[in-house]
mmCIF file of C-alpha atoms in Angstrom:
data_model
loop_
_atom_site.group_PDB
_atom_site.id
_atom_site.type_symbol
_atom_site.label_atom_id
_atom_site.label_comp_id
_atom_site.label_asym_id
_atom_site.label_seq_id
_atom_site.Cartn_x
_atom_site.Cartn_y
_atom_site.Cartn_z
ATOM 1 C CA UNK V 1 -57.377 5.892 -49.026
ATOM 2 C CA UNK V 2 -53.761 5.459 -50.147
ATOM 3 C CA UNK V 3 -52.616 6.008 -46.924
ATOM 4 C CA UNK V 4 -51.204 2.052 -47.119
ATOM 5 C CA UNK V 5 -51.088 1.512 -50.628
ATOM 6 C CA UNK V 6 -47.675 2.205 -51.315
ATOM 7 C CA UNK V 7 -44.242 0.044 -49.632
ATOM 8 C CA UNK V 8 -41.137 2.483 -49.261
ATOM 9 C CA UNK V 9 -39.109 1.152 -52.458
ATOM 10 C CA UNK V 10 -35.814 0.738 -50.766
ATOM 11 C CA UNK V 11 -33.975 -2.586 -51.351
ATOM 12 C CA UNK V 12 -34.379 -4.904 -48.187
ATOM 13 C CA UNK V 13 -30.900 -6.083 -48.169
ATOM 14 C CA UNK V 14 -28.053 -6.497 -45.589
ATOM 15 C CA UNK V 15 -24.859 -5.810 -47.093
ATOM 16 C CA UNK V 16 -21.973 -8.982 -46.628
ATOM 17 C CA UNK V 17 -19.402 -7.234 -48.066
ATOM 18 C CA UNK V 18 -17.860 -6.558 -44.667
ATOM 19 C CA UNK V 19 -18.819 -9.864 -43.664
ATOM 20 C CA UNK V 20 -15.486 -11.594 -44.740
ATOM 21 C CA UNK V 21 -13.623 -8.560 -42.939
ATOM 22 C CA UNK V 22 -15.866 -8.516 -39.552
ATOM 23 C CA UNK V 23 -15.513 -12.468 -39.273
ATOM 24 C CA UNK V 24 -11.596 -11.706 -39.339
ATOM 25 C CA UNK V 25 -11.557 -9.545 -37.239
ATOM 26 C CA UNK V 26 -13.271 -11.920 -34.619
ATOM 27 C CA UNK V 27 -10.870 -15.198 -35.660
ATOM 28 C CA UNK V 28 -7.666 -12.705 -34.858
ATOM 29 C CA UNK V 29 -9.197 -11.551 -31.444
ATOM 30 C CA UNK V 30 -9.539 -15.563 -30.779
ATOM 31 C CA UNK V 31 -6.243 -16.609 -32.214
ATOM 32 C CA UNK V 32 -4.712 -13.911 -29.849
ATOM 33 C CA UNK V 33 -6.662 -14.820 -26.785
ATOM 34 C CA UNK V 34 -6.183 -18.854 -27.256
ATOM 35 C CA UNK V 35 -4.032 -20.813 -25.032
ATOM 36 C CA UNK V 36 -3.443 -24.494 -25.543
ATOM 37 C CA UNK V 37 -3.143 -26.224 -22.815
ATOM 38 C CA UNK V 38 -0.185 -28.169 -22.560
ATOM 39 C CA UNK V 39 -1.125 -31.324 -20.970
ATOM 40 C CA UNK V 40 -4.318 -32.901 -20.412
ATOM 41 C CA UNK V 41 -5.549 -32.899 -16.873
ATOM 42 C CA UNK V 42 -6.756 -36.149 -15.585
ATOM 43 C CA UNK V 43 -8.036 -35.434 -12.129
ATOM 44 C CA UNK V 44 -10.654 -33.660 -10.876
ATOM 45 C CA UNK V 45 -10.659 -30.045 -10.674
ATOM 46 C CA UNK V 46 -13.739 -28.122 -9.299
ATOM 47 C CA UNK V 47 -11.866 -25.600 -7.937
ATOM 48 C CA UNK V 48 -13.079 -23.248 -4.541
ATOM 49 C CA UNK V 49 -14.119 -20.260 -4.116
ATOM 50 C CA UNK V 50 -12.653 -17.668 -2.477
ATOM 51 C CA UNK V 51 -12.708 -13.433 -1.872
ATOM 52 C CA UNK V 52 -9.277 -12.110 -1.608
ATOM 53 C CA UNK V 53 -8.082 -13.033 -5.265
ATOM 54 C CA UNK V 54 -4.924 -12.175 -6.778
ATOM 55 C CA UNK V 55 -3.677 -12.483 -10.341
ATOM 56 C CA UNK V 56 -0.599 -14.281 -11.419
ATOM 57 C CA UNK V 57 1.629 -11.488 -12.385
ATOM 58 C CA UNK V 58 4.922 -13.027 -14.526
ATOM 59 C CA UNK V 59 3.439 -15.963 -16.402
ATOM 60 C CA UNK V 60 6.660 -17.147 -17.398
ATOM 61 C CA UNK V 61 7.269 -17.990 -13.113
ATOM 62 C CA UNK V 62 4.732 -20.215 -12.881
ATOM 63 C CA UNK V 63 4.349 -23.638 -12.854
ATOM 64 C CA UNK V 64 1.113 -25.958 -12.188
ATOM 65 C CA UNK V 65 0.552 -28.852 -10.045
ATOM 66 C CA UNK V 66 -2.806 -30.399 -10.176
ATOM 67 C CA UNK V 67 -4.208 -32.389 -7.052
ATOM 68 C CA UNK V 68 -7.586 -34.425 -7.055
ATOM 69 C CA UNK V 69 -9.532 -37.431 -7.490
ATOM 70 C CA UNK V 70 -8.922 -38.977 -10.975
ATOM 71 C CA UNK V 71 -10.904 -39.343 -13.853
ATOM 72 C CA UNK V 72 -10.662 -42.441 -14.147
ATOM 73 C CA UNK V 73 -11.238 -43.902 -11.074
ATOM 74 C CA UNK V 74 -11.655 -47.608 -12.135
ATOM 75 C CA UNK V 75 -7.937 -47.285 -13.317
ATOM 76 C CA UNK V 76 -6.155 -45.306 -10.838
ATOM 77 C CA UNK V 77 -8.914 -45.334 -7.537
ATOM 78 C CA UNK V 78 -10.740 -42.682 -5.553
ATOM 79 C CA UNK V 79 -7.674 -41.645 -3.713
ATOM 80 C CA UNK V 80 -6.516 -37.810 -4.366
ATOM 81 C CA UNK V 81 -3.581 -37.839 -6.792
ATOM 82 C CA UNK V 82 -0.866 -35.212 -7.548
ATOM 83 C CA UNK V 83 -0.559 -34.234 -11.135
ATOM 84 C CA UNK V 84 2.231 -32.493 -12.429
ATOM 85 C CA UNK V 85 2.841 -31.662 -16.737
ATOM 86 C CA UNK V 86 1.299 -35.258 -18.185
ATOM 87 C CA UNK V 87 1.787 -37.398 -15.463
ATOM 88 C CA UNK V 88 0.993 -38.478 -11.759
ATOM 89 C CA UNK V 89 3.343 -38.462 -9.034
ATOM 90 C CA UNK V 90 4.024 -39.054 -5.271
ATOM 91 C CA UNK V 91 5.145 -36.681 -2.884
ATOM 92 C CA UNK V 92 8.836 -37.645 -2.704
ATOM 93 C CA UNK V 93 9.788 -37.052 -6.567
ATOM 94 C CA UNK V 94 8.537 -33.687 -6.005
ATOM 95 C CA UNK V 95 11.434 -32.083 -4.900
ATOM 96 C CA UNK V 96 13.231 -33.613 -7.998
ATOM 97 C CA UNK V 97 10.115 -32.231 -10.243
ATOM 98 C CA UNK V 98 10.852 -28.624 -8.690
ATOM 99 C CA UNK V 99 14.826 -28.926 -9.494
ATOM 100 C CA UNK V 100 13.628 -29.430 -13.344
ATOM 101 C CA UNK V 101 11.377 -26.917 -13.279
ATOM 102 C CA UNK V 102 13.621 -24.452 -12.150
ATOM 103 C CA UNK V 103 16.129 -25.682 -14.606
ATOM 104 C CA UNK V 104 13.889 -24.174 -17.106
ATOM 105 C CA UNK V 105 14.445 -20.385 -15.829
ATOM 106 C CA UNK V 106 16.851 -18.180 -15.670
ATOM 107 C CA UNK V 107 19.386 -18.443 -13.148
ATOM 108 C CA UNK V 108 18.446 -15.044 -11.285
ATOM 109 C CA UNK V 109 14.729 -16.320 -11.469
ATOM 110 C CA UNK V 110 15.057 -19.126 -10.314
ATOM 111 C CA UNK V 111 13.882 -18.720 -6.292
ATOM 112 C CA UNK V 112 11.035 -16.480 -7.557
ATOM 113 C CA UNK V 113 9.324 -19.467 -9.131
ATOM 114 C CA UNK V 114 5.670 -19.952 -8.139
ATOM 115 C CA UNK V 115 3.676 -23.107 -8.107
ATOM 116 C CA UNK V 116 0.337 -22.454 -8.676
ATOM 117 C CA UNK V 117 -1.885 -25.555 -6.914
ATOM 118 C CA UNK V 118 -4.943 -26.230 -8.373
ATOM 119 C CA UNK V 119 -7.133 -28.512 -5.947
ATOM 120 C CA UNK V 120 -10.215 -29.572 -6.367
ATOM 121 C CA UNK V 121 -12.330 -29.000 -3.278
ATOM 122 C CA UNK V 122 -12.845 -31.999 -2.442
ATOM 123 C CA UNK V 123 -9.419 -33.010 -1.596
ATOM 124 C CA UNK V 124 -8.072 -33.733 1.977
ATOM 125 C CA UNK V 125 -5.511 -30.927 3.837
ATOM 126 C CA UNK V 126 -3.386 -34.326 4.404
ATOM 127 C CA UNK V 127 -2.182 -34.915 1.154
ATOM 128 C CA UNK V 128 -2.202 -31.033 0.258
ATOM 129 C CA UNK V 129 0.356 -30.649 3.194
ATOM 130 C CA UNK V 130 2.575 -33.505 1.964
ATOM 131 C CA UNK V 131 3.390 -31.536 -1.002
ATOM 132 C CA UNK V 132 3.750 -28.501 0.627
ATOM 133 C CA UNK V 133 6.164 -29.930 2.964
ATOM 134 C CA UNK V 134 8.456 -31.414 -0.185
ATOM 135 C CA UNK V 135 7.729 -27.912 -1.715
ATOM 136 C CA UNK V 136 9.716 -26.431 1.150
ATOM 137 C CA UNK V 137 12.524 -28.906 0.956
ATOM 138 C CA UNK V 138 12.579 -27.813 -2.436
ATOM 139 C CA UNK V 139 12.945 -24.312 -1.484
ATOM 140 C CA UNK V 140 9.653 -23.715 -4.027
ATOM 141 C CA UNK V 141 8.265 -21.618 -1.224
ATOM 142 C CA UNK V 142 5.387 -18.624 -3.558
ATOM 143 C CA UNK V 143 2.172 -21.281 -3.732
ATOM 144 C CA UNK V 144 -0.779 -19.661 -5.216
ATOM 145 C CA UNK V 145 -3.901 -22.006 -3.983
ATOM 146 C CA UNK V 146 -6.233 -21.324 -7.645
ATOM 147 C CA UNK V 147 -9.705 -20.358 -6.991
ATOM 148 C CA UNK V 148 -12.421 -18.738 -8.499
ATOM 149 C CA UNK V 149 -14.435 -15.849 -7.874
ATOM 150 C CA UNK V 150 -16.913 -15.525 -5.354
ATOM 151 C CA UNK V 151 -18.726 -12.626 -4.458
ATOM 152 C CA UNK V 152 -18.398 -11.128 -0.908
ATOM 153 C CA UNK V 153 -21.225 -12.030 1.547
ATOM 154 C CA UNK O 1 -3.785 -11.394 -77.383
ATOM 155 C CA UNK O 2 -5.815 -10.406 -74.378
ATOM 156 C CA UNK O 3 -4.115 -12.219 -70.908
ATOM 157 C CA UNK O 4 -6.072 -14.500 -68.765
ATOM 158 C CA UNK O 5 -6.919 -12.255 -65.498
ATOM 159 C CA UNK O 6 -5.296 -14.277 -62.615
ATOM 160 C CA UNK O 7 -8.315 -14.362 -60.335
ATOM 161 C CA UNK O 8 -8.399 -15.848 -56.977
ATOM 162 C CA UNK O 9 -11.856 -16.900 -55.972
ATOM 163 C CA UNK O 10 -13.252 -15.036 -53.009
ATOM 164 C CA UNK O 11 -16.619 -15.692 -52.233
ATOM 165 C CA UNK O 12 -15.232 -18.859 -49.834
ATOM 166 C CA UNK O 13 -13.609 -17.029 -48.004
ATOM 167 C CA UNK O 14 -15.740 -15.827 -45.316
ATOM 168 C CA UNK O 15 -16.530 -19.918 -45.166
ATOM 169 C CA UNK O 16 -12.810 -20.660 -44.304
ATOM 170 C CA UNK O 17 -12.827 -17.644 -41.991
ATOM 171 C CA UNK O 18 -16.359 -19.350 -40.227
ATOM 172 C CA UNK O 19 -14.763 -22.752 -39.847
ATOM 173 C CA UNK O 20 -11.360 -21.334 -38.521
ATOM 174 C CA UNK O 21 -13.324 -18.955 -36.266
ATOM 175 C CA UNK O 22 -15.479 -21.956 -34.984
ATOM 176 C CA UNK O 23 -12.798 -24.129 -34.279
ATOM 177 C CA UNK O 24 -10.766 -20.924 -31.994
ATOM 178 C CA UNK O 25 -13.938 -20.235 -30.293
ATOM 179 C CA UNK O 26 -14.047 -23.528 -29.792
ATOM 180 C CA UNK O 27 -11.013 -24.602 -28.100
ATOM 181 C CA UNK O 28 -10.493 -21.346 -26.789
ATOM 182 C CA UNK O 29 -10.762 -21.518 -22.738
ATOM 183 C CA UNK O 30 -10.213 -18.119 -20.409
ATOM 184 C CA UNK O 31 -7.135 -18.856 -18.503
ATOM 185 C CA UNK O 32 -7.916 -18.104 -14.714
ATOM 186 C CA UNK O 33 -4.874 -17.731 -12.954
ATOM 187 C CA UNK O 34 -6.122 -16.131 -10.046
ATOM 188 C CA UNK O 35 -6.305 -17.500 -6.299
ATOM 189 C CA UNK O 36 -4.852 -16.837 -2.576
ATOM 190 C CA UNK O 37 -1.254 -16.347 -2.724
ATOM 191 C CA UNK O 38 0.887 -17.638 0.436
ATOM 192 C CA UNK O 39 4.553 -17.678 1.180
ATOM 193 C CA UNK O 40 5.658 -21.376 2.715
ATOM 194 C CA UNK O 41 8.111 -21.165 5.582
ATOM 195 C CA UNK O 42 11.964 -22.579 5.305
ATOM 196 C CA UNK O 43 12.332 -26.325 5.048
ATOM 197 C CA UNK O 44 11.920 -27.343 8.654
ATOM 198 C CA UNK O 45 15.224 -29.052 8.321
ATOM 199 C CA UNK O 46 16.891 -25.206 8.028
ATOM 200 C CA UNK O 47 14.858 -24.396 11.559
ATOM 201 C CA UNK O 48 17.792 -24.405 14.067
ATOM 202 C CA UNK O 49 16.839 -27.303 16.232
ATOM 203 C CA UNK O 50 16.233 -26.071 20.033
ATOM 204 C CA UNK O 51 14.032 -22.432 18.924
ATOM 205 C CA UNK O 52 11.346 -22.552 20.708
ATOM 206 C CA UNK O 53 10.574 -19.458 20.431
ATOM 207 C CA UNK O 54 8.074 -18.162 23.563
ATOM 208 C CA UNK O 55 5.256 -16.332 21.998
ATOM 209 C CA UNK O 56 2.494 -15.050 24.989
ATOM 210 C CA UNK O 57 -1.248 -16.856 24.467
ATOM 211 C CA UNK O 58 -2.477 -13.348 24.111
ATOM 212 C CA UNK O 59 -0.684 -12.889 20.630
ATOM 213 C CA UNK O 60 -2.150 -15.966 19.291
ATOM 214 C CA UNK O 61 -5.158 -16.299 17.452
ATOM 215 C CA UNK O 62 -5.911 -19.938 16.959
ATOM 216 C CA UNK O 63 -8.288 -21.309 14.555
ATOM 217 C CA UNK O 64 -8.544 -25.087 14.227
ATOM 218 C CA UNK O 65 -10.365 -26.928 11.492
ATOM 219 C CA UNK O 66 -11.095 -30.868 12.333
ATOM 220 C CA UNK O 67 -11.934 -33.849 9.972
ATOM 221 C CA UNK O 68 -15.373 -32.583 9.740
ATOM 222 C CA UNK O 69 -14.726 -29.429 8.873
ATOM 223 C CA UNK O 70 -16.190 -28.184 12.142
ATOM 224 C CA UNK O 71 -13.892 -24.626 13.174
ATOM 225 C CA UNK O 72 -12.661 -23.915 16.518
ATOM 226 C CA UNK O 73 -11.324 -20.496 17.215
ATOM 227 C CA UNK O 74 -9.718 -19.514 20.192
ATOM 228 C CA UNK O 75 -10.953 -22.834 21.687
ATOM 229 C CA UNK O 76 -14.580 -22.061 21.388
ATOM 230 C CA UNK O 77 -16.608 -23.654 18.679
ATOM 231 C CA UNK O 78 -17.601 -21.061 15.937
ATOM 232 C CA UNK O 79 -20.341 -21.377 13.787
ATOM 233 C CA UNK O 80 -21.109 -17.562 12.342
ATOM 234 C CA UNK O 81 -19.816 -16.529 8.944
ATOM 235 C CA UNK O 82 -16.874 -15.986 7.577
ATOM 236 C CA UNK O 83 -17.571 -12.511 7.226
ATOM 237 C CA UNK O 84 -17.646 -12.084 11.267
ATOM 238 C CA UNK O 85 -14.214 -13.868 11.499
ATOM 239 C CA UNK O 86 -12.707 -11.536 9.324
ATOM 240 C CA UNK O 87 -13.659 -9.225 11.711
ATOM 241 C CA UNK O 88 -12.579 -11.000 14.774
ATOM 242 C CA UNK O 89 -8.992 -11.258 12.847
ATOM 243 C CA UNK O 90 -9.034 -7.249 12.430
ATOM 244 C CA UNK O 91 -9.933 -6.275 15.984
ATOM 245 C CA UNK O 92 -7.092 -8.696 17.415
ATOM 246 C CA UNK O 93 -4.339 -7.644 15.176
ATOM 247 C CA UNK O 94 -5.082 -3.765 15.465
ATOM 248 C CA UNK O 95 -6.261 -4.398 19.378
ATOM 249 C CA UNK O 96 -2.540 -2.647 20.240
ATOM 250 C CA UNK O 97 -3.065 -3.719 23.670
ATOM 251 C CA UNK O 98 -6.200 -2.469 24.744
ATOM 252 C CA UNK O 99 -8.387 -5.463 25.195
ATOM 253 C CA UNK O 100 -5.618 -7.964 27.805
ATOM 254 C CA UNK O 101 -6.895 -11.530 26.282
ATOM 255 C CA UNK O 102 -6.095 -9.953 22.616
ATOM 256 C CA UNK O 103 -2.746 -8.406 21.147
ATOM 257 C CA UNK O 104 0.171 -6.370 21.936
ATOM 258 C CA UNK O 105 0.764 -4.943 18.916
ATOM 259 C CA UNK O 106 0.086 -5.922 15.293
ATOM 260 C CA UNK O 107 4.201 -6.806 14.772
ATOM 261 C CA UNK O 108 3.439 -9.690 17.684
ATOM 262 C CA UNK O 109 0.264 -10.888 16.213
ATOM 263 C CA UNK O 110 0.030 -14.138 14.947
ATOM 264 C CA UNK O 111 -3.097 -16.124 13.256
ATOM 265 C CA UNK O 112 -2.591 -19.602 14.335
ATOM 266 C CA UNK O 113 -3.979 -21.967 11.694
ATOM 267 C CA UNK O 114 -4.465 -25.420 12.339
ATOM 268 C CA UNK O 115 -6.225 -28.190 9.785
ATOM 269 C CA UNK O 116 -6.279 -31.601 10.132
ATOM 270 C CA UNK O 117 -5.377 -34.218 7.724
ATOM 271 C CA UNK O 118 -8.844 -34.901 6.683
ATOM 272 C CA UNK O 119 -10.233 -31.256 6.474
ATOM 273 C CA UNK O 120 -11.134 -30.638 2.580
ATOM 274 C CA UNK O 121 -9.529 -27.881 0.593
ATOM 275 C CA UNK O 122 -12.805 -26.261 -0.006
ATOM 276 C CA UNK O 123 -12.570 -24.984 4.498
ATOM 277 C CA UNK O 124 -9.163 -24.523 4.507
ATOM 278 C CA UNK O 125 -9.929 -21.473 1.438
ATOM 279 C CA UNK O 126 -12.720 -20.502 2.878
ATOM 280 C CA UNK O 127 -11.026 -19.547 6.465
ATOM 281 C CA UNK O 128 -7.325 -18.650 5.049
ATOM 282 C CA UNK O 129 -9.615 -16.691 2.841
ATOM 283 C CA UNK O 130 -11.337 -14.930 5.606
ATOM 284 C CA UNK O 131 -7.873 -14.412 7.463
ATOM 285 C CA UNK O 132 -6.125 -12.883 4.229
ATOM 286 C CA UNK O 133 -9.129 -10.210 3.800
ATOM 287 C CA UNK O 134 -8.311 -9.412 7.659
ATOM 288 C CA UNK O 135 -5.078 -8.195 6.574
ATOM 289 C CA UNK O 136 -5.938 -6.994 2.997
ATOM 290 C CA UNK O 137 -8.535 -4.572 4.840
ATOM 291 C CA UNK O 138 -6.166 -3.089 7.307
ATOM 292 C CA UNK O 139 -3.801 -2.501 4.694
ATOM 293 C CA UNK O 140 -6.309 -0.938 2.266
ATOM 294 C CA UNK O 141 -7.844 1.141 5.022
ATOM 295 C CA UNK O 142 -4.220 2.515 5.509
ATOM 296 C CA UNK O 143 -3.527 3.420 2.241
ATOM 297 C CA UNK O 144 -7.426 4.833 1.867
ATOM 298 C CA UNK O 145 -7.964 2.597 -0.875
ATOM 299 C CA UNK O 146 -10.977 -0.355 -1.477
ATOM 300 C CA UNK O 147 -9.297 -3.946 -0.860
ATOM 301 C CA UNK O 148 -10.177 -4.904 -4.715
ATOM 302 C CA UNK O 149 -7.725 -1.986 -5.883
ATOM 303 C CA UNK O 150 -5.215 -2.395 -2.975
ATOM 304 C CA UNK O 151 -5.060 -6.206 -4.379
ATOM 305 C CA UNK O 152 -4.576 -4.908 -7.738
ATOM 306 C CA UNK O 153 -1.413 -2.528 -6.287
ATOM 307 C CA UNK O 154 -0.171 -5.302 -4.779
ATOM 308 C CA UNK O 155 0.084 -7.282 -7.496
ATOM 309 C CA UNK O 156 1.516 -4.405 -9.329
ATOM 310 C CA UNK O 157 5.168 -4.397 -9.398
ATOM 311 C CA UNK O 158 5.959 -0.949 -9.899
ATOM 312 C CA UNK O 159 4.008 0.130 -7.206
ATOM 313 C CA UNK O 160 6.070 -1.322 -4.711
ATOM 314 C CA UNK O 161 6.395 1.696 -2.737
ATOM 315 C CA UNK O 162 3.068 1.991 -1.892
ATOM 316 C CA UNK O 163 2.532 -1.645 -0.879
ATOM 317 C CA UNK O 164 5.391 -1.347 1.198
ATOM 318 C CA UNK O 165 3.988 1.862 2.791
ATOM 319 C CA UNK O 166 0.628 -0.237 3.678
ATOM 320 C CA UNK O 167 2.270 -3.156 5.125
ATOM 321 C CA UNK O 168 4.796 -1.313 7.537
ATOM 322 C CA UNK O 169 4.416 -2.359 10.985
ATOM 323 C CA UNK O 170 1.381 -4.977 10.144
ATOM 324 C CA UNK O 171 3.344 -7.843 8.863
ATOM 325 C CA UNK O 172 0.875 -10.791 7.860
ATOM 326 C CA UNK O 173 1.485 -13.799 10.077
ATOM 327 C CA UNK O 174 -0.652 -16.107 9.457
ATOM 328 C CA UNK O 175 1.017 -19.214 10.293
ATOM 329 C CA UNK O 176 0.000 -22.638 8.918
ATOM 330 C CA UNK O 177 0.819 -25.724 11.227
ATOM 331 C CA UNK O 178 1.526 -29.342 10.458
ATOM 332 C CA UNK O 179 -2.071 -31.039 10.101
ATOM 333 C CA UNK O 180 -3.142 -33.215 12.634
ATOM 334 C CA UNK O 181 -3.216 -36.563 12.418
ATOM 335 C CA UNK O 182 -6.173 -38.209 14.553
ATOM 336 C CA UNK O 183 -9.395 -37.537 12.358
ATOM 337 C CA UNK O 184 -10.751 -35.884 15.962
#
């Protein structure tokens, strides 16, 4: 008869006194892991896909140029446009870009910097080449072409 | 006389922690700084002028791309996956003479890549993609290793020794020409 009478008497309550320390713990993890980006990107940048990825080993090497059809394509057109920090630029002051760049390093460093090209997929080999030939002029010669993951087929 | 207990108010504290939390998580984006690595040649200004440097048909292994992103290797038009040209790529470079219309030896071999101006960036991946596993492959299959982990000791660089090892005698050519011009 009783069988269901009686409710265990044991308090139904979640202790939060960890909560402060557990919420902490998360906000350090993200503090660590956050980057802020350094300049806003105002192209395009749905990058490909590709198999044979490899990581970016020295961080501080590295240096990003951003290629793409802009944002804002009623002020700057449909064309593809070369990024570079906060502003765009043609394919002649890129040698000069490079030379500041590589200011920023270390002298012994300084041939082992790596541009890392972001290109949206969209973007014609035409213009891509352009930069790669001022990259070579500028003796900027490890390009890492940035793409994400895709599974093998 | 009995002293005030300095007390600093806790209990909003896990609501700071919440808002400072939210506003991490929030700008917070997973920096992916992977992709296909690729060493450019010297300025073609340093190229002494008059090199034309001979290399037999049989060592080449052209690929072409046109405007509309339509491949061409060895002259034929190709239409199967990239998968198969990966494959193509291996049995040329490690042919070692056997087959007459493929390579001499792997040193000799050379993967011809041509794109033209109007080719988008999303091909060009795709087949210097399928060209770079054809090496990866051979050099992981060397070394008796998967190509994920023979990526990851390449990228290594204390493990130089063993990247070296893997590469000796295969050196990856895969050569990148001027685009062409015409949108043919």
């Amino acid at each position: 008869m009783s069988k269901f009478k009686k409710k265990a008497n044991v308090k139904q309550e979640i202790p939060t006194s960890s909560m402060p320390d557990v919420v902490f713990m998360l906000l350090f993890f993200f503090m660590v892991t956050t980057q802020m980006r350094d300049s806003s990107i105002m192209v395009k940048q749905k990058l490909p896909q590709a198999t044979q990825l490899r990581k970016l080993t020295r961080k501080s090497l590295v240096t990003y140029i951003y290629i793409g059809e802009p944002s804002k394509t009623d002020q700057f057109g449909k064309e593809p446009k070369i990024q570079v920090n906060d502003v765009f630029i043609e394919p002649k002051d890129i040698i000069q870009w490079v030379n500041t760049e590589k200011a920023k390093l270390d002298e012994i460093e300084r041939d082992q910097i790596t541009i890392s090209m972001k290109i949206d997929s969209d973007s014609k080999r035409g213009i891509i080449s352009d930069v790669e030939t001022e990259l070579r002029r500028a003796n900027a010669r490890i390009i890492n072409y940035s793409a994400g993951y895709k599974k093998e087929i | 006389m009995p002293r005030a207990t300095p007390d600093i108010p806790n209990a909003s504290m896990a609501d700071i922690a919440f808002l400072l939390l939210t506003f991490f998580l929030v700008t917070t984006t997973v920096a992916n700084d992977k992709g296909l690595t690729l060493l450019l040649p010297p300025p073609p200004e340093a190229m002494p002028p008059d090199q034309d440097v001979k290399i037999q048909e049989r060592n080449l292994f052209k690929i072409q791309i046109n405007s509309f992103d339509a491949l061409l290797v060895e002259g034929e038009p190709y239409t199967g996956s990239m998968r198969e040209l990966s494959d193509k790529i291996k049995a040329f470079v490690q042919n070692n003479g056997v087959d007459p219309e493929s390579s001499d030896n792997p040193e000799k071999a050379i993967v011809s890549f041509k794109a033209d101006r109007g080719t988008t960036h999303k091909k060009f991946i795709e087949v210097l993609d399928a060209a770079q596993r054809a090496y990866y492959e051979i050099y992981a299959e060397k070394l008796g290793v998967t190509v994920d982990q023979w990526r990851d000791i390449a990228s290594d660089p204390e493990r130089k020794a063993e990247y070296n090892k893997s590469r000796e005698g295969i050196p990856m050519q895969i050569s990148i020409a001027e685009p062409t011009k015409v949108g043919g």
